[in-house]
XYZ file of C-alpha atoms in Angstrom:
614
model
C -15.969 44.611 35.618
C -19.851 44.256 35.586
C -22.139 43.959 38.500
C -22.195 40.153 38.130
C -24.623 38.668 40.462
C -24.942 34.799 41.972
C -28.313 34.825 40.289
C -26.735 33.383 37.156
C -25.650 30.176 39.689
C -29.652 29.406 38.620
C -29.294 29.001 35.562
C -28.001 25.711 35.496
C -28.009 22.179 37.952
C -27.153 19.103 38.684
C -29.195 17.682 35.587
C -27.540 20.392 33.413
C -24.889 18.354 31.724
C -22.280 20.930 33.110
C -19.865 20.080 34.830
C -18.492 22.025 38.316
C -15.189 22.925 36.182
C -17.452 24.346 33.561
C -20.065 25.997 35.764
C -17.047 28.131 37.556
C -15.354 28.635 33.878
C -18.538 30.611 32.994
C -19.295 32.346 35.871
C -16.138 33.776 35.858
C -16.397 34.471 32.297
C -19.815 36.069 32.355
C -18.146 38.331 35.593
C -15.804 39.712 33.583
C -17.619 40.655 30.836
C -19.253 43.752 29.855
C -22.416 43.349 30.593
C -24.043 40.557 33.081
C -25.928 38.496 30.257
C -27.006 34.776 29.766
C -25.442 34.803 26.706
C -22.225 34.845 27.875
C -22.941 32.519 30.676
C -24.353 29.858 28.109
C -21.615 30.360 25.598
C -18.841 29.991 28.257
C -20.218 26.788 29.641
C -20.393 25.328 26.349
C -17.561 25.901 24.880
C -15.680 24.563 28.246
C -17.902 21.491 28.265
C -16.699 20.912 24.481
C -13.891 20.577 25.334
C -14.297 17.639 27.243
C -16.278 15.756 24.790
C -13.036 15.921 22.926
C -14.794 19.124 20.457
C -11.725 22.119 19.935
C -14.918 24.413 19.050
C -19.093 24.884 19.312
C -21.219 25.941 16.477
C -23.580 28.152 18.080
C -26.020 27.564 15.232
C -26.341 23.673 17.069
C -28.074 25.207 19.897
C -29.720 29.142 19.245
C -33.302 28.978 20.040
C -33.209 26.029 21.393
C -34.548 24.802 25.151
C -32.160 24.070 27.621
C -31.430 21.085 28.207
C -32.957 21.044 31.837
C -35.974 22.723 33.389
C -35.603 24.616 36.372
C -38.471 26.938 37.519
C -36.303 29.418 39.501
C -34.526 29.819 36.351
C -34.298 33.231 34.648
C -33.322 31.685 31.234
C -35.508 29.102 29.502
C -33.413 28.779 25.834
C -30.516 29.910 24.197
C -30.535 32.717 22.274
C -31.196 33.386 18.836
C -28.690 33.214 16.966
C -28.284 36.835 15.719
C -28.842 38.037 19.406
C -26.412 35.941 20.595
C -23.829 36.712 18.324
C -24.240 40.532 18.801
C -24.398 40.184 22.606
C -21.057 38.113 22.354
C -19.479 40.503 19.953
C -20.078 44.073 22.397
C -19.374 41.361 25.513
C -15.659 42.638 25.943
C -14.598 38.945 26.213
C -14.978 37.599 22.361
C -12.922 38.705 19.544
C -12.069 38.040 15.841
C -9.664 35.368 14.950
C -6.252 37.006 15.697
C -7.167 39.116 18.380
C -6.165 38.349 21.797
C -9.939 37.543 23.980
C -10.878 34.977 26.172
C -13.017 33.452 23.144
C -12.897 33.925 19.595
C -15.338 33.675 17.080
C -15.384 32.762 13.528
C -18.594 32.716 12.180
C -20.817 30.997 14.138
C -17.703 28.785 15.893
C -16.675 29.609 19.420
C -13.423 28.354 20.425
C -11.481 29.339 24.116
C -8.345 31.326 22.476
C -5.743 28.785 23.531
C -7.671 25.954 21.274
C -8.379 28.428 18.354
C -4.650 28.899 18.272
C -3.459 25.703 18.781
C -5.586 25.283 15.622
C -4.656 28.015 13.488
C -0.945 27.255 14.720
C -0.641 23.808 13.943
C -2.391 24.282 10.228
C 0.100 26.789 9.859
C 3.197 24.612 10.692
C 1.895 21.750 8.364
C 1.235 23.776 5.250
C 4.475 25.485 5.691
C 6.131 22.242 6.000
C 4.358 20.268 3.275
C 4.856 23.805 0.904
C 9.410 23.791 1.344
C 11.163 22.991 -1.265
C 11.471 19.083 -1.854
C 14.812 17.594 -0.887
C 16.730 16.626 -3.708
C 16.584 12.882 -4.852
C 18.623 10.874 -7.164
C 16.049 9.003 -8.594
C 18.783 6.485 -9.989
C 19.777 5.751 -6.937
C 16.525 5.504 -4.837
C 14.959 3.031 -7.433
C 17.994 0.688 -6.751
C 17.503 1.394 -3.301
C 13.878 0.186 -3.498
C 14.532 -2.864 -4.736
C 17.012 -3.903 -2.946
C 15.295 -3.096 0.559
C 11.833 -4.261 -0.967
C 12.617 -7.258 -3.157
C 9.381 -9.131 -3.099
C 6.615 -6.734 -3.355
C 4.002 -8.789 -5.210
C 1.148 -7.362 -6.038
C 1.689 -4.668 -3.062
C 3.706 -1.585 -3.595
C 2.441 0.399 -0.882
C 4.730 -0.420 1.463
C 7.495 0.954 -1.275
C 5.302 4.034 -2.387
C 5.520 5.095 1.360
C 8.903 4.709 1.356
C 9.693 6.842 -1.824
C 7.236 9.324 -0.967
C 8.897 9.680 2.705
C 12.361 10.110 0.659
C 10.372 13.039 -1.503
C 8.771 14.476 1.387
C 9.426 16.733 4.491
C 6.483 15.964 5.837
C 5.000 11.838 5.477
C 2.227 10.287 7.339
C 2.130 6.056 6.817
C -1.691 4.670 8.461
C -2.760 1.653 7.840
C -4.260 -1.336 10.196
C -2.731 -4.051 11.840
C -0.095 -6.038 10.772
C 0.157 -3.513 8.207
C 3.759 -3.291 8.341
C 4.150 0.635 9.470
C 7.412 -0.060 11.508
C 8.310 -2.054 9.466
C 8.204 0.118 6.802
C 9.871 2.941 8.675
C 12.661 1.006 9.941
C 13.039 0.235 6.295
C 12.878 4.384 5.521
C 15.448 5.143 8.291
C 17.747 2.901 6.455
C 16.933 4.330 3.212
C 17.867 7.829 3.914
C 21.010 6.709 5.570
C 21.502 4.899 2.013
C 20.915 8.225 -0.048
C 23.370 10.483 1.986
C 26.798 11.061 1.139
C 28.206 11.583 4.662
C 24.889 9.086 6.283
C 27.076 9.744 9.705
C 26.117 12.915 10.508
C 22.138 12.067 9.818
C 20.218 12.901 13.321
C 17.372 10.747 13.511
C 14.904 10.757 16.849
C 12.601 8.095 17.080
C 9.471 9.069 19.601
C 6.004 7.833 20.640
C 3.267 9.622 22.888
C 3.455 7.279 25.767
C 6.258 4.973 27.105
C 4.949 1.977 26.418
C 3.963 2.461 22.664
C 7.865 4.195 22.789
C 8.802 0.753 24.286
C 7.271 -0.735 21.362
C 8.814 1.290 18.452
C 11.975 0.567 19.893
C 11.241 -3.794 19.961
C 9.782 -3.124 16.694
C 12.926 -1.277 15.192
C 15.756 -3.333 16.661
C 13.686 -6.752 15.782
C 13.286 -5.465 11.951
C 17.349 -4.298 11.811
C 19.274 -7.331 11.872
C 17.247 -8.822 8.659
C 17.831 -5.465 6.631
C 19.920 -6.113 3.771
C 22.218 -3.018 4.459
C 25.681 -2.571 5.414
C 26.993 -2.974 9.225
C 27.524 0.975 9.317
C 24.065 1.681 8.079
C 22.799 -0.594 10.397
C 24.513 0.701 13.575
C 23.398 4.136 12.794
C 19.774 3.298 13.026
C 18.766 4.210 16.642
C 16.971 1.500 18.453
C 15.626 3.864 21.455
C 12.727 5.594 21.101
C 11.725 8.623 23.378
C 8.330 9.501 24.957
C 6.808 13.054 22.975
C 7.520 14.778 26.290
C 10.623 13.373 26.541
C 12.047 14.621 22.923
C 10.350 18.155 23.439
C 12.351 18.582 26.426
C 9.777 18.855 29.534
C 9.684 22.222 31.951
C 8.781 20.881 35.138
C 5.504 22.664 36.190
C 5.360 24.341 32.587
C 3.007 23.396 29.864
C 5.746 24.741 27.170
C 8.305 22.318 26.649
C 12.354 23.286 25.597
C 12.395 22.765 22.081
C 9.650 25.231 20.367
C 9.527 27.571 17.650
C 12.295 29.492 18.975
C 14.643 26.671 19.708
C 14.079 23.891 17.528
C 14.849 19.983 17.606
C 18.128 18.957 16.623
C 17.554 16.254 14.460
C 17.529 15.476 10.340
C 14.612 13.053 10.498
C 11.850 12.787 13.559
C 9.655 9.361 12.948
C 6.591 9.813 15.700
C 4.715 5.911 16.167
C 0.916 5.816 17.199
C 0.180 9.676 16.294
C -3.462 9.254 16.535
C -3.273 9.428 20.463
C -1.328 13.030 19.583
C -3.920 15.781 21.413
C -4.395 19.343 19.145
C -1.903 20.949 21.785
C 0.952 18.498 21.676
C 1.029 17.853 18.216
C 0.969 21.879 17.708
C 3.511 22.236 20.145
C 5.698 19.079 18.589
C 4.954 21.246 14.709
C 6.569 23.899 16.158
C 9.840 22.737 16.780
C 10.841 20.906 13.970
C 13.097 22.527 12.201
C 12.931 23.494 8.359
C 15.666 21.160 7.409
C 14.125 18.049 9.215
C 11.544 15.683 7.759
C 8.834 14.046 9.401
C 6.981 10.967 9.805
C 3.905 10.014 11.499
C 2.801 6.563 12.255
C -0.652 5.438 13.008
C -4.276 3.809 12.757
C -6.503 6.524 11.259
C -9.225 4.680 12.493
C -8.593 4.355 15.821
C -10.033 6.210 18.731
C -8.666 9.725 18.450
C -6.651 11.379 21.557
C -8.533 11.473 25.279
C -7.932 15.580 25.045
C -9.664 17.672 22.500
C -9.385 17.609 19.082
C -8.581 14.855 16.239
C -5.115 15.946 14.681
C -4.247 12.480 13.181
C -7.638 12.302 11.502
C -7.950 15.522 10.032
C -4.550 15.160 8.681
C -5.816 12.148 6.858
C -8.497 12.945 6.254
C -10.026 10.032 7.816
C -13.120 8.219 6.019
C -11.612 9.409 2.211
C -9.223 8.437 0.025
C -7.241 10.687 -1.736
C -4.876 10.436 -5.092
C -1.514 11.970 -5.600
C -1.188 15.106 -7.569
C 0.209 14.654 -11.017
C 3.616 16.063 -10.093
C 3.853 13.387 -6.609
C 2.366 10.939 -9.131
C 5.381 11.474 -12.032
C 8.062 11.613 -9.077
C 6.492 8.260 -7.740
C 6.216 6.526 -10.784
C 9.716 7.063 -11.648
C 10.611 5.281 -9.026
C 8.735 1.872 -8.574
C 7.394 -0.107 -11.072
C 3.269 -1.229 -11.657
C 2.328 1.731 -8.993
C -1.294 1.001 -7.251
C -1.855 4.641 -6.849
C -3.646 7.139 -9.021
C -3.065 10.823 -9.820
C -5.914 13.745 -9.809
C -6.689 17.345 -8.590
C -6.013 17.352 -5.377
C -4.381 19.871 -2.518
C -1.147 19.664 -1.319
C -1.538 17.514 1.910
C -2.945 14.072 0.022
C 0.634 13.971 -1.303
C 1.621 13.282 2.180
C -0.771 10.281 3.286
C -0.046 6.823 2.745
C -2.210 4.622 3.436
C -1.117 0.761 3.678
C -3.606 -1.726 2.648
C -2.451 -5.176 3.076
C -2.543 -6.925 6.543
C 0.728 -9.632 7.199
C -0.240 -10.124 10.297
C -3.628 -12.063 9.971
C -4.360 -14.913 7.672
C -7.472 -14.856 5.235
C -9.002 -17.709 7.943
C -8.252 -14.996 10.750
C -11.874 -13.679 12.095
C -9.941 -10.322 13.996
C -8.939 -9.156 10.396
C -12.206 -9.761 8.768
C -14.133 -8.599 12.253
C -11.811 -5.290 12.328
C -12.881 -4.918 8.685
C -16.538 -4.904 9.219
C -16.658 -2.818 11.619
C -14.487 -0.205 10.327
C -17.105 -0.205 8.054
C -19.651 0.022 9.965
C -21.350 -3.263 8.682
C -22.994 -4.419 12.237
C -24.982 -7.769 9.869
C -21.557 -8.947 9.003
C -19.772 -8.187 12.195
C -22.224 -10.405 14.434
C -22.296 -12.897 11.412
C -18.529 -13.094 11.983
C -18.512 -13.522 15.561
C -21.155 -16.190 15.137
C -19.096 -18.200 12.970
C -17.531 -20.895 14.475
C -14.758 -20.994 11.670
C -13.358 -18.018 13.519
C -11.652 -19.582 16.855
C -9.824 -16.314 17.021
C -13.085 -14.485 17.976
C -15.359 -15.180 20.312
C -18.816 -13.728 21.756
C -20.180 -14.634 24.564
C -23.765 -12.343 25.722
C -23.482 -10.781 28.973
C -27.091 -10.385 30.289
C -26.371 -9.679 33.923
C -23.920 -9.970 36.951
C -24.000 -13.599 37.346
C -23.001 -14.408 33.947
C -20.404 -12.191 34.432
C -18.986 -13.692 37.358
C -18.956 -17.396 35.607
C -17.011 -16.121 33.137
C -14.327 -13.655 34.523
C -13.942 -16.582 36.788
C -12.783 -18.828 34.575
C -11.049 -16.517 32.584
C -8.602 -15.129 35.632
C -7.955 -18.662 37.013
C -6.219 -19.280 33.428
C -4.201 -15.726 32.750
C -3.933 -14.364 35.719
C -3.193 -17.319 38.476
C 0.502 -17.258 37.094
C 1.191 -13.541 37.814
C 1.229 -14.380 41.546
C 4.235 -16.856 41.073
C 6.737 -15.380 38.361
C 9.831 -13.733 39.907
C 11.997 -13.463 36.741
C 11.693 -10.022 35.205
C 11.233 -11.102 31.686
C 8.812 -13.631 32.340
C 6.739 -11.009 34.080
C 6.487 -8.868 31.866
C 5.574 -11.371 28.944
C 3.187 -12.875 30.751
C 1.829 -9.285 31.273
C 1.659 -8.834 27.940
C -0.126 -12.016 27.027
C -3.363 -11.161 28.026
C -5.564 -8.489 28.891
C -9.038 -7.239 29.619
C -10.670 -3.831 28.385
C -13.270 -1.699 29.188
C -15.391 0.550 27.248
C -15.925 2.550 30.382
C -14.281 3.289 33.934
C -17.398 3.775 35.945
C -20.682 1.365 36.214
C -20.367 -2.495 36.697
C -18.787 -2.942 33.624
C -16.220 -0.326 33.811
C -12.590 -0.656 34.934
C -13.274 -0.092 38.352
C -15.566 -2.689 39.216
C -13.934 -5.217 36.976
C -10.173 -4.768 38.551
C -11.824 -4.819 42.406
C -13.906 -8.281 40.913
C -11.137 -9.598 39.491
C -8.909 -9.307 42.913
C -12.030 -10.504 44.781
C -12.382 -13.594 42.644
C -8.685 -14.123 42.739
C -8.740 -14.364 46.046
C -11.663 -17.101 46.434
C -9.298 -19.265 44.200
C -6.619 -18.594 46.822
C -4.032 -16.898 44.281
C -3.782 -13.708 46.243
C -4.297 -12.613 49.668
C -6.027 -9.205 50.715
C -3.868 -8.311 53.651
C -2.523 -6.031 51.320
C -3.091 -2.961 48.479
C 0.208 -3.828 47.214
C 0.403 -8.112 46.784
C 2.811 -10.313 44.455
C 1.323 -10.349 40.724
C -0.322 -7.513 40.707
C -0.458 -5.774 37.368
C 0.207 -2.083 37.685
C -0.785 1.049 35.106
C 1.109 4.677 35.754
C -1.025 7.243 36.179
C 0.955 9.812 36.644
C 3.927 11.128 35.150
C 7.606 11.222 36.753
C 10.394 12.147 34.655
C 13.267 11.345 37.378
C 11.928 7.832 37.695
C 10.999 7.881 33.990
C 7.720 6.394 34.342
C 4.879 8.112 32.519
C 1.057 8.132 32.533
C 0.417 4.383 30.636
C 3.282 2.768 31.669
C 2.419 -1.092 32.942
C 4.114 -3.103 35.413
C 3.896 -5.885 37.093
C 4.355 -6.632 41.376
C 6.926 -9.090 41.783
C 8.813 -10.861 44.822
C 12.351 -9.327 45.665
C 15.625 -11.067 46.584
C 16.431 -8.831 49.110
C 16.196 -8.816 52.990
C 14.478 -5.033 53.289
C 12.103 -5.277 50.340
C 10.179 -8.019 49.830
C 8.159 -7.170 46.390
C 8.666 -4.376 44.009
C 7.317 -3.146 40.829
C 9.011 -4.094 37.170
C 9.018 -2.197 34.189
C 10.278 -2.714 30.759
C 12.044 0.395 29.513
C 11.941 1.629 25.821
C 15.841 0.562 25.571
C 14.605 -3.490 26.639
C 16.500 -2.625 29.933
C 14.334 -4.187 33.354
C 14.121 -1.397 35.936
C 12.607 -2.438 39.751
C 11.161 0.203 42.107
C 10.012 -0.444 45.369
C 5.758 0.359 45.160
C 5.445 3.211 47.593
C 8.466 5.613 45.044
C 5.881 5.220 42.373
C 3.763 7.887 40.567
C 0.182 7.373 40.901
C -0.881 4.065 39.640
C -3.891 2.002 39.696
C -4.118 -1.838 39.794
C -4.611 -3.115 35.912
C -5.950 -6.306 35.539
C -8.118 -4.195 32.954
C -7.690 -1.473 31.166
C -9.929 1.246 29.461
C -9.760 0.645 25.972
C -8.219 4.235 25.708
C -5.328 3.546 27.824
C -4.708 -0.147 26.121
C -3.990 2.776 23.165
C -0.146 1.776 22.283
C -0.216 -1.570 23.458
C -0.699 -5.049 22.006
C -1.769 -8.542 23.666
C -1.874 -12.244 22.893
C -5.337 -12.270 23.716
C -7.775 -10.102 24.806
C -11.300 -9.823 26.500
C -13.392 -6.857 25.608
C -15.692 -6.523 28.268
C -19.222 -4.139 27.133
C -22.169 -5.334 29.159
C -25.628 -4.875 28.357
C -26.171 -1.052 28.417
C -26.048 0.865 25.060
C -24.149 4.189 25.659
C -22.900 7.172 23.715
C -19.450 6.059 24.865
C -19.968 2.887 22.485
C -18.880 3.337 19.611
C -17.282 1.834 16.498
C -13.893 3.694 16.713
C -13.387 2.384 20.639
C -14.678 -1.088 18.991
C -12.294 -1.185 16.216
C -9.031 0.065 18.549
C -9.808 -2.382 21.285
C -9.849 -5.627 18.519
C -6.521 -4.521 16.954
C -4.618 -4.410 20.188
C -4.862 -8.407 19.996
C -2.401 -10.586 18.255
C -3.710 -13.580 18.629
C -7.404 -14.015 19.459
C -10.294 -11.541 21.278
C -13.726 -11.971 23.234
C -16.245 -9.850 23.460
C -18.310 -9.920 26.115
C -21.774 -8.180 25.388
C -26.006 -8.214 24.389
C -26.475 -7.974 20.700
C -28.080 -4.763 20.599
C -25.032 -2.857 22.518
C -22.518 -4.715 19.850
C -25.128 -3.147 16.566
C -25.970 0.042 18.100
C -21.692 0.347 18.865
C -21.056 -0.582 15.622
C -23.088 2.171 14.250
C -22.054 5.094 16.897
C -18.984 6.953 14.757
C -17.362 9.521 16.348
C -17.597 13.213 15.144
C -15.421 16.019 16.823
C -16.045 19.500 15.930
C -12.469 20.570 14.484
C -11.541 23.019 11.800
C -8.047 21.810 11.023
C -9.383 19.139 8.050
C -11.115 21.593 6.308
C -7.861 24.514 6.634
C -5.671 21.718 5.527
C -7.296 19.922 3.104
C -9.277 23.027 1.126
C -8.560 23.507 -2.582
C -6.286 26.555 -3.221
C-alpha cells in the first residue's frame, strides 16, 4: 500500500461533478495503488461517475490534457494528464490491467472500464455469438409454410410480422422491435403457438414467458391470454401456451442478499423456449447474467422498442444488439431459408455479420390510424425532425395530441387543476378492485425529471395539495383512500417489485379500513394492508423511466420551461408511446426543439464486438 495522503481530498469539490460515492471510490482506489498519483485519482472518479451517466466505459482520449472541470486554488492538479502519461502511470499503477487479467480496472486501448463492467461486456458478447453461431434447429420447411399461412392469413402488403415468425422458428437466438401497436406480442403469442405446431411430442415443450419488471410481466401475460382464444390452433396447442409471465428476477431464481441469481452458467434454465417482453429496460449485468443461463438447447426471444430510453443502470444491451439507428439485411443463406418460406418477402439479402440475421424489425403500426397525431408525432421525433413535430402538435386535426406552453408556476397550477379534478377525483371513491385498477390505468402524468418544480416530486405533493382544495382527499393522513401507489422496493415474499403500481382503496373489514391493490401478472387481485409494503412512493406521476412497461389511456407529459441534458428525444419518444389513446405535453417551444434534438449516446463496446465483420 502507498503512503496515500488526504491531500488528494483537494483535488476535487462540490462543483466537481463527482459525486460522494465516486469521490470515496477513488480515494480508495488511488490508496491502494502503487504509487500516490492524480492519475489514478482522476481515472477512478471517472470511470465511477460513468457509470452513472449510464456509460459501461471512459475513453481517456475525451479528457487528457484537458482542464478540470472546476477551479480550485488549493488544488495540486489543474488538468488531466496527457494521454501517454496517463496511460503509462495507469499501466505501472498496480490497479489496471489488460483485458483478461483480474485488476480493479482494465484497459483496452484508451477505454477504462471497472472489471465487473468490462466483463459483463466481454461475457455477454460472448454468450450471444455463441448462441447466434449453434447449429440451426432443424425445420420442415413444408410444414412451417403451411403453418404460416394458416396462423397469418391476411398479411397484405406486410410480411414482417410472418418473417419474424419464421426467422424465430430458424433461430436460437430472435430479437422482434418495432413501435407501438406494432404487434410484438402479438406476434410472439403467434410464435409460441408455432413451435408447439412444429413439434412432434409439442407436450413436453418448456416455454417461460418473463419481463424485467412486474408490471410490464403483468402485461405480457394480458397480452398473451387476450391474443390465445382467437388463434386458429387446436384446444391442446392452445392450453399449452402459458399465460403467466415471470419478473427477470423471478425466472433467474433470486439469492436473497446475493447479486448472482440460481440459474447461471453452471446451472442453467430449464426451459425449450424463453420469450423476454420490453428488453430495452434489460441493464448490461442482468441481461449478461440472464445470457448465461440459457441453455444450448433453448431459443430465445427478445421483445422491445429499440428506440426507447435504454435501462436506468449502465449500458445499452437492447440497442447494441440492434444496432439501433441502422438497418440491416439478411445474409444470403437467412435470406434463401426465409424466402422459402413466405411468399413476396419485404426483406433484402447482403454482406452482413451474423447477428442482423437475428433482428426483426416490425414496421407497420395497428394500433394508430393514419388521422392519429401520436403515430405521426412518435414518428417525427424518432427522427429527430423538431419542424414537423411542433407542426404536428399545432395541428388541430390531431385531437389526440395536445400542447399546451408552460411558462411558469401559475400556468401550471390552472392546468394540473383541471386536469386532476377530471382523472383523479374518482380514485377517492372506487372500492371494487377491478375498477381501481382500470381507472389507474386510464390516465397518467410523467415527468422528465424527479427533482425541480417540474419533477415528480413536486408534481405528486401539488397534485395532493390541489386535491385537497377540491375536497377529494383529506391530509390527516400519508396513507388516504385513492391514492395511487409505485413499489420502490423489491419483496419477493409479498411479490411486489420495484415498478409495481397500486392503488389505496377502502376495506370491508372491521380492523383495516383501507389497503393497497395490486394486479398480479396471473390477472389475480391481491390486497395488503399499507404499512407490510416495500418502499413505495405516492404516484400520481411518474418519471418517464419508471412509466417504462406500462401503457395509459391518456397521458400528460409534463417538461416545463428549462432545457436540460436530461431532455432528450429517446425519453420524448418512450413517454408518447406509453399512451393509447391521446397525450399532452406540457412545455416552452425551445425545451420541446432542443429535446427533440438531444439523442442519447452511451459509451459501450458490445455493438461494435457483436456487430464487426469477421
Amino acid at each position: 500500500m502507498n503512503s496515500y495522503t488526504k491531500e488528494y481530498w483537494q483535488i476535487v469539490g462540490e462543483e466537481s461533478g463527482f459525486s460522494s460515492i465516486d469521490q470515496h471510490f477513488a480515494h480508495f482506489i488511488a490508496s491502494i495503488a502503487d504509487q500516490a498519483q492524480s492519475s489514478s485519482f482522476l481515472a477512478a472518479a471517472l470511470v465511477n461517475n460513468a457509470l452513472s451517466n449510464g456509460h459501461s466505459f471512459i475513453d481517456l482520449r475525451d479528457y487528457a490534457d484537458k482542464p478540470l472541470p472546476f477551479l480550485q486554488s488549493l488544488s495540486p492538479v489543474k488538468n488531466y494528464p496527457p494521454l501517454e502519461t496517463w496511460l503509462s502511470d495507469l499501466k505501472s499503477s498496480g490497479i489496471t490491467g489488460e483485458p483478461g487479467t483480474y485488476f480493479p480496472l482494465i484497459l483496452c486501448g484508451t477505454r477504462l472500464y471497472l472489471y465487473r463492467y468490462w466483463r459483463y461486456e466481454q461475457q455477454l458478447a460472448e454468450s450471444i455469438l455463441r448462441i447466434i453461431n449453434l447449429p440451426s434447429p432443424e425445420v420442415d420447411k413444408n410444414i412451417l409454410k403451411n403453418n404460416l399461412k394458416k396462423l397469418f392469413p391476411y398479411t397484405g402488403s406486410d410480411t414482417w410480422q410472418q418473417t419474424a415468425a419464421a426467422t424465430a422458428v430458424f433461430n436460437r437466438f430472435t430479437v422482434i422491435s418495432g413501435g407501438p401497436g406494432t404487434g410484438k406480442t402479438t406476434t410472439v403469442t403467434k410464435v409460441i403457438a408455432l413451435l408447439l405446431m412444429m413439434q412432434s411430442s409439442c407436450n413436453k415443450m418448456r416455454i417461460a414467458l418473463a419481463a424485467p419488471t412486474g408490471k410490464a410481466a403483468a402485461r405480457l401475460s394480458e397480452s398473451v391470454r387476450s391474443t390465445v382464444p382467437d388463434l386458429p390452433v387446436s384446444a391442446q396447442i392452445s392450453e399449452l401456451i402459458p399465460r403467466e409471465a415471470f419478473t427477470l428476477h423471478r425466472l433467474l431464481g433470486t439469492i436473497p442478499g446475493s447479486p448472482f441469481f440460481r440459474y447461471d452458467s453452471t446451472n442453467k434454465l430449464p426451459y425449450d423456449l424463453v420469450v423476454v417482453d420490453e428488453a430495452s429496460m434489460i441493464d448490461l449485468a442482468l441481461m449478461a447474467k440472464l445470457f448465461s443461463a440459457i441453455p444450448d438447447s433453448c431459443r430465445l426471444i427478445f421483445l422491445g422498442d429499440r428506440d426507447q430510453l435504454s435501462s436506468v443502470e449502465a449500458g445499452a444491451a437492447f440497442g447494441d444488439i440492434c444496432d439501433r439507428g441502422n438497418y440491416h439485411s439478411f445474409s444470403e443463406s437467412q435470406f434463401k431459408k426465409l424466402a422459402s418460406v413466405i411468399d413476396n418477402p419485404e426483406f433484402s439479402s447482403g454482406k452482413e455479420p451474423p447477428i442482423a440475421d437475428c433482428i426483426i424489425n416490425l414496421q407497420k403500426s395497428y394500433r394508430f390510424r393514419s388521422v392519429s397525431g401520436i403515430g405521426k408525432l412518435a414518428a417525427a421525433i424518432k427522427k429527430g425532425d423538431s419542424s414537423e413535430a411542433v407542426e404536428i402538435l399545432k395541428n388541430s386535426l390531431y385531437t389526440d395530441c395536445v400542447w399546451k406552453k408552460i411558462e411558469d408556476q401559475t400556468a401550471l397550477n390552472k392546468f394540473l387543476y383541471e386536469k386532476i379534478d377530471l382523472w383523479f377525483k374518482p380514485f377517492s371513491n372506487i372500492s371494487d378492485p377491478e375498477s381501481a385498477i382500470r381507472s389507474l390505468e386510464n390516465f397518467r402524468i410523467l415527468c422528465a425529471l424527479r427533482k425541480g418544480p417540474f419533477g415528480v416530486e413536486s408534481i405528486n405533493s401539488l397534485t395532493r395539495l390541489l386535491l385537497y382544495k377540491a375536497g377529494h382527499i383529506t391530509l390527516q393522513s400519508n396513507i388516504y383512500s385513492g391514492q395511487p401507489v409505485i413499489i420502490t422496493g423489491n419483496n419477493h415474499k409479498l411479490d411486489l417489485f420495484n415498478g409495481d403500481t397500486g392503488l389505496i382503496i377502502p376495506y370491508p373489514s372491521k380492523i383495516y379500513k383501507l389497503k393497497a391493490v395490486f394486479k398480479m401478472p396471473d390477472a389475480s387481485f391481491r390486497f395488503f394492508h399499507p404499512r407490510r409494503l416495500p418502499s413505495y412512493e405516492t404516484a400520481y406521476s411518474l418519471t418517464v423511466h419508471k412509466s417504462q412497461g406500462s401503457e395509459f389511456d391518456h397521458v400528460l407529459l409534463i417538461l416545463g420551461n428549462s432545457q436540460n441534458t436530461l431532455l432528450n428525444r429517446e425519453l420524448l419518444y418512450t413517454a408518447i408511446t406509453r399512451a393509447r389513446k391521446s397525450v399532452e405535453i406540457w412545455c416552452s417551444e425551445p425545451v420541446l426543439s432542443a429535446a427533440i434534438k438531444m439523442r442519447i449516446s452511451r459509451k459501450s463496446g458490445l455493438r461494435e464486438k457483436l456487430w464487426m465483420m469477421n
